[in-house]
XYZ file of C-alpha atoms in Angstrom:
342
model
C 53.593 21.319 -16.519
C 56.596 23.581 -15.611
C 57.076 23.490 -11.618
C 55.405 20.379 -11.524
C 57.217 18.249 -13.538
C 59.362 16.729 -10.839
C 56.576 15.679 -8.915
C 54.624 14.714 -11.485
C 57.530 12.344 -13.424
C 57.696 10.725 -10.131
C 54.222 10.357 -10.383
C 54.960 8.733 -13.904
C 57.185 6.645 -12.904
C 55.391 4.901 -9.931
C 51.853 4.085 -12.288
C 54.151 2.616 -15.149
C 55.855 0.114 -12.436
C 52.145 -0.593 -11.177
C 51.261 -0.822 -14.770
C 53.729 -3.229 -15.786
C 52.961 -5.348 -12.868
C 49.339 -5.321 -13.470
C 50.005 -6.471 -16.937
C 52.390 -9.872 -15.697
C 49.892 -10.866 -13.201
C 47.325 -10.805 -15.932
C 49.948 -13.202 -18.499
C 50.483 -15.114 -15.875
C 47.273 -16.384 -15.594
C 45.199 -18.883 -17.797
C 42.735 -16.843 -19.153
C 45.245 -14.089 -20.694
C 47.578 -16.855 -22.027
C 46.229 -16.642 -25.566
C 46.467 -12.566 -25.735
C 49.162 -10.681 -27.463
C 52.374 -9.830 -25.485
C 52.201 -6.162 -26.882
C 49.131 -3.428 -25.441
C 48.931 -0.155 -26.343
C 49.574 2.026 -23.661
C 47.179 4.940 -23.341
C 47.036 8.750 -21.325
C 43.703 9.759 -20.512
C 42.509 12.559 -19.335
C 39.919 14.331 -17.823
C 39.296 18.270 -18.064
C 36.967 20.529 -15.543
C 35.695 22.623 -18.576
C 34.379 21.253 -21.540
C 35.114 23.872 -24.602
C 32.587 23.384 -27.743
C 35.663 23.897 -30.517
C 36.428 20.954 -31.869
C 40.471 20.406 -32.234
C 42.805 17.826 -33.218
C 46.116 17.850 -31.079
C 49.032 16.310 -32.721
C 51.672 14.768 -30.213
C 55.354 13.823 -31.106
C 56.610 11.314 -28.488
C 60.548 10.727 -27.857
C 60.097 7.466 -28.763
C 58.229 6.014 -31.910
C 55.560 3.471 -31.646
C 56.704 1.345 -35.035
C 55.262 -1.792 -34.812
C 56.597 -4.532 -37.252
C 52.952 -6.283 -37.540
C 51.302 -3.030 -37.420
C 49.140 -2.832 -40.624
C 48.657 0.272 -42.128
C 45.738 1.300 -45.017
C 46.246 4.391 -47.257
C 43.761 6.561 -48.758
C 44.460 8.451 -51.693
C 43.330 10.553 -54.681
C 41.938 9.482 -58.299
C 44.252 9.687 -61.192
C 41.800 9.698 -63.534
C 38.395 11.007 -62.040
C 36.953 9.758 -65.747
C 38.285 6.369 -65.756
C 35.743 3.393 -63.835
C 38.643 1.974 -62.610
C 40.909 2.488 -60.353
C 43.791 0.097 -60.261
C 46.007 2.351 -62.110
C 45.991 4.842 -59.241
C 47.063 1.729 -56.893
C 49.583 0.863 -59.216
C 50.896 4.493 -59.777
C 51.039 5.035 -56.012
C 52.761 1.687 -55.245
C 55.314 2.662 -57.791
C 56.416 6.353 -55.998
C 56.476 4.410 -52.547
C 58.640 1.569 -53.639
C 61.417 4.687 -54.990
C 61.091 6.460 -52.033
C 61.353 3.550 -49.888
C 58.494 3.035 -47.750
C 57.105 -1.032 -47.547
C 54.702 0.262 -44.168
C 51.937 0.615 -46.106
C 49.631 -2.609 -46.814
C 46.670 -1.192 -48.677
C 46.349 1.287 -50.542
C 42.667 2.542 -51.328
C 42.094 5.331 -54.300
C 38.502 7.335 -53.628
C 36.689 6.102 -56.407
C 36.624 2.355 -54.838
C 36.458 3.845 -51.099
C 32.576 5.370 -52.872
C 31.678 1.933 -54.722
C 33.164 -0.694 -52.516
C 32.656 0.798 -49.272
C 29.568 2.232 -49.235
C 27.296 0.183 -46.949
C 28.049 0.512 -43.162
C 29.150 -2.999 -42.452
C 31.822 -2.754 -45.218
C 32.974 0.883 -43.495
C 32.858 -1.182 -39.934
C 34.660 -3.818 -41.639
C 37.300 -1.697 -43.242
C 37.568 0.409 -39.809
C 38.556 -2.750 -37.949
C 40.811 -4.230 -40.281
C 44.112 -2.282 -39.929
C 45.795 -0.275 -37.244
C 46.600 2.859 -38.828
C 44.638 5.208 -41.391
C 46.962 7.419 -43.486
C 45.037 9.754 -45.784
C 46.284 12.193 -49.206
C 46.315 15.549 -47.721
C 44.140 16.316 -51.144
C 41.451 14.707 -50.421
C 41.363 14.594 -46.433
C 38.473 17.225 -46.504
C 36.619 14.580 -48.233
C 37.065 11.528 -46.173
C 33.771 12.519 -43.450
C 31.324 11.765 -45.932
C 32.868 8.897 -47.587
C 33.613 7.216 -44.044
C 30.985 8.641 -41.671
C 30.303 7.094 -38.468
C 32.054 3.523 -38.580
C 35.365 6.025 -38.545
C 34.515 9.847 -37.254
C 32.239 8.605 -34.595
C 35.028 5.094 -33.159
C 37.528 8.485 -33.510
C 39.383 5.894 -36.476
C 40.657 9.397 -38.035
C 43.048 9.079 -40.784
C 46.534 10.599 -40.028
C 46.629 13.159 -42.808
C 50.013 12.475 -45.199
C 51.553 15.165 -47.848
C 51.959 13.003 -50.777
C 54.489 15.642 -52.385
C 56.955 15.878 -49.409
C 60.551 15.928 -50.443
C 61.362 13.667 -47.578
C 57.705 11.238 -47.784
C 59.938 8.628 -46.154
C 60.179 10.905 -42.982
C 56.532 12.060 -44.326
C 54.872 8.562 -43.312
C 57.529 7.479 -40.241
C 55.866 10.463 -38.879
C 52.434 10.205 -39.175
C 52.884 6.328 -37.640
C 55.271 6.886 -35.272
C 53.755 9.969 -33.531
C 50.452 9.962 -31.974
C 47.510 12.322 -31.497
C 44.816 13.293 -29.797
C 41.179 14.320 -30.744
C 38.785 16.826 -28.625
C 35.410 16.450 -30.029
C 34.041 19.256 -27.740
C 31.083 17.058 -26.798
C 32.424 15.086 -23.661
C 35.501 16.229 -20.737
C 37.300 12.905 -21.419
C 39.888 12.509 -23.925
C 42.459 9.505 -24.674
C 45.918 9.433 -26.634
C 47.764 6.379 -27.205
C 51.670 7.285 -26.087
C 53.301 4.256 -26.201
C 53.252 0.343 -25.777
C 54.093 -2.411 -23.448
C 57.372 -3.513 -25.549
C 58.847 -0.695 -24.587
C 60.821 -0.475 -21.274
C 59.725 1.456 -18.377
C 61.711 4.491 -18.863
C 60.793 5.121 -22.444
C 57.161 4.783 -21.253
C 57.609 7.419 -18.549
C 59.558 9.497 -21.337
C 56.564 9.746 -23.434
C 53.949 10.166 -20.650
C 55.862 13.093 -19.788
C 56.219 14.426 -22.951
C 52.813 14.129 -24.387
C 51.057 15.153 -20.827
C 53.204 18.525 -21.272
C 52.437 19.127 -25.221
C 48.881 18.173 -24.107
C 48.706 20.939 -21.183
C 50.135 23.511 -23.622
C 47.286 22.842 -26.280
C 44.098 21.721 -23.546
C 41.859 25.175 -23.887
C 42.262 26.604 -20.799
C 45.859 25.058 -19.565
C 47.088 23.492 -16.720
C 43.759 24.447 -14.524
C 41.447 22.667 -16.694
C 42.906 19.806 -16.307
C 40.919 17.013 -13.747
C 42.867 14.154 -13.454
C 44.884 12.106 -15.573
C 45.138 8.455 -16.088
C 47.362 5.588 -17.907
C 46.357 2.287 -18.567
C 46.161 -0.545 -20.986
C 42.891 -1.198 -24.058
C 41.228 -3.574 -20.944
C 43.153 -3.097 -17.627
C 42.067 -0.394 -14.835
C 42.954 3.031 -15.296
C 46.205 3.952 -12.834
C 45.854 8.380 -11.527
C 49.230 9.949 -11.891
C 47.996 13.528 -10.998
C 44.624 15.116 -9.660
C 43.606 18.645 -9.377
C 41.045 19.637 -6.691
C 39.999 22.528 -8.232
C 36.923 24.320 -9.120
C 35.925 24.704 -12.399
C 34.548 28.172 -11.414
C 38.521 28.932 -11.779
C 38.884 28.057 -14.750
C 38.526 30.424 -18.042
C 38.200 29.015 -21.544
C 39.074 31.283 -24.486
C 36.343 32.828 -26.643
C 36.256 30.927 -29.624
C 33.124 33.068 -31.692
C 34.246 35.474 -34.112
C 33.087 39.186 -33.216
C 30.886 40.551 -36.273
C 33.036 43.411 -37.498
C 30.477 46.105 -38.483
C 29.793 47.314 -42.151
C 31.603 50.382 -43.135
C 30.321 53.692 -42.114
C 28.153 55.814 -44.833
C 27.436 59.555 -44.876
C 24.338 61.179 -44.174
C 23.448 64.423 -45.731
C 20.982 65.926 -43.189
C 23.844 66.038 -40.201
C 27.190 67.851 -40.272
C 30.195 65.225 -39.976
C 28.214 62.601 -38.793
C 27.822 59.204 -40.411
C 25.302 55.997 -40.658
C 26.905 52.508 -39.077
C 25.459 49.448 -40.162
C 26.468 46.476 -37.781
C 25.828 42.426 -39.652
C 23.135 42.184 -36.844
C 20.979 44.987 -38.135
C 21.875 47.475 -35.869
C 22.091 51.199 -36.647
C 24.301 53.614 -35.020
C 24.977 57.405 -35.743
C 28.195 58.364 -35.307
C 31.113 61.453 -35.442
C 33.865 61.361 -37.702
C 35.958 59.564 -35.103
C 33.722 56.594 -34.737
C 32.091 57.948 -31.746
C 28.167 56.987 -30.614
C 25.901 59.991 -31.154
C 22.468 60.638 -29.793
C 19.728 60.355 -32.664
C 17.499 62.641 -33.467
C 13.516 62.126 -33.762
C 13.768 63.506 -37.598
C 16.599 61.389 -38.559
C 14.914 57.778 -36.982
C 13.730 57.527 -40.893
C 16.312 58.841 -43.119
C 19.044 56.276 -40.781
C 16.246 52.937 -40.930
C 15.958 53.286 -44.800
C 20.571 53.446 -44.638
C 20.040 50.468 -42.240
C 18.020 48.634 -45.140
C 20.437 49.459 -47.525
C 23.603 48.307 -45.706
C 22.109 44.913 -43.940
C 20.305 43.580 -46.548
C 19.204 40.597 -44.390
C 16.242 38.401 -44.993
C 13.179 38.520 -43.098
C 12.406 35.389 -40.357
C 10.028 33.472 -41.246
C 7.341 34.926 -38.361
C 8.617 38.655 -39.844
C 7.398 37.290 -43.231
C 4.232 35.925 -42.234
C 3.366 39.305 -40.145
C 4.532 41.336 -43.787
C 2.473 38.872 -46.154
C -0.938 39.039 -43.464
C 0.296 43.287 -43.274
C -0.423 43.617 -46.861
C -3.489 41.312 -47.003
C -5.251 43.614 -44.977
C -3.914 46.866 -46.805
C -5.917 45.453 -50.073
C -8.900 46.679 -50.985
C -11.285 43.746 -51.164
C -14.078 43.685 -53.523
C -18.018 42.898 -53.119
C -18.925 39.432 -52.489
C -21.629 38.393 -54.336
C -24.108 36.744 -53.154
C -24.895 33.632 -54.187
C -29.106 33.049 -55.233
């Protein structure tokens, strides 16, 4: 947010102070007496242009967002695929934290009892509501959607994904807690990181909004123009603007994210001088010069460069292309006499 960043700290500053304030009044009276004196504070945001790639942001904020009570689960990977059970992997992987020196983590569950224990949706529900923080082996993270589905993917409960041979795992797992993230899922123009909490004091607060808002901007598809509004606020208080962009969305321009189809090497044909046959993936057929150049086609050579284009594509028929082939050769064979029946 360079240029802007004066403006927009000041900005900051003022919706933290009406934050803050919002959250006293709210101790203060009866009905929020029994609630926790710590909230998560969260950035949301809103963008003008929805891109379909799905993409996982990872923030670092100045300052860390340890918790002492914060309870933290950890999935990892089977020692012994063979073996039924699984307690030896706990105990092997309760053994290499306690030497490196790392007492955040509270549960730690292998993949073989994540599939046997966990299976039905109320235990995933369960499981996704018990603990704060999901740390996952970076082996097996590929895994996790299938084992966890919905009660985690679709509440965005991602695990924060851990390298389990680190030479510093300490650092390793201070960072995945610490730090924050945020998640696009490419199906919606709102998006929400957590950046800090309200034991913090006002200018650490504005020190991560800052921070994260910029690393956000940086990674957002489309930058600073795509970028609607954006918010702070508390799990269940009212959500406080601290900037908001008039723009069109006609102004803004996403990056292509599909992969052009490279075509298939060029082959030779015989019947034209220096001229070759290429085959583009979508079954295209192009003649062209030695330099790659388009050439026009000749009437004699529309058969000699379809059979090349067969050879190179090789794609399947659809399934109406089929159908029109199979009913083709129905008719193309000769039928015999029916007899009649006396």
């Amino acid at each position: 947010m360079e240029g802007k960043k004066p403006n927009f700290q000041s900005q900051v500053e003022k919706g933290v102070h009406a934050l803050l304030q919002v959250i006293e009044k709210r101790k203060e009276s009866k009905k929020e007496s029994l609630l926790q004196e710590d909230h998560m504070v969260n950035l949301q945001f809103t963008l003008k242009k929805v891109s379909k790639q799905q993409k996982i942001i990872k923030l670092k904020l100045p300052n860390g967002l340890t918790e002492e009570h914060k309870d933290v689960c950890l999935f990892v990977k089977d020692m012994d695929k063979k073996d039924r059970e699984y307690e030896k992997s706990v105990r092997d992987v309760k053994t290499v934290l306690k030497s490196k020196g790392i007492s955040c983590v509270s549960e730690i569950i292998p993949l073989k009892a994540l599939k046997l224990e966990h299976k039905p949706f109320e235990a995933k529900r369960n499981l996704s509501n018990r603990f704060d923080v999901f740390l996952a082996d970076a082996r097996i993270i590929r895994l996790l959607p299938s084992y966890l589905g919905k009660a985690f993917f679709g509440r965005k409960r991602l695990p924060v994904q851990v390298r389990m041979d680190a030479k510093d795992l300490k650092a390793e797992f201070e960072a995945a807690i610490n730090n924050s993230r945020c998640v696009f899922s490419g199906k919606g123009p709102v998006g929400m990181a957590t950046v800090g909490s309200t034991r913090m004091s006002a200018a650490e607060l504005v020190q991560n909004i800052v921070t994260s808002a910029e690393q956000l901007v940086a990674a957002v598809p489309g930058g600073m123009e795509n970028i609607r509004n954006i918010h702070i606020k508390t799990p269940d208080s009212m959500a406080i603007p601290v900037y908001t962009s008039l723009g069109s969305a006609n102004d803004v321009k996403l990056p292509r994210t599909e992969k052009q189809r490279e075509p298939v090497a060029a082959d030779e044909v015989t019947t034209v001088e220096n001229a070759r046959v290429k085959v583009y993936p979508s079954g295209i057929v192009k003649l062209v010069d030695e330099s790659g150049k388009a050439l026009e086609k000749p009437k004699k050579l529309k058969k000699a460069v379809k059979r090349a284009g067969k050879r190179g594509a090789k794609r399947p028929l659809g399934k109406a292309k089929q159908k029109a082939t199979v009913k083709a050769n129905k008719r193309q064979k000769p039928q015999g006499k029916k007899r009649k029946v006396k």
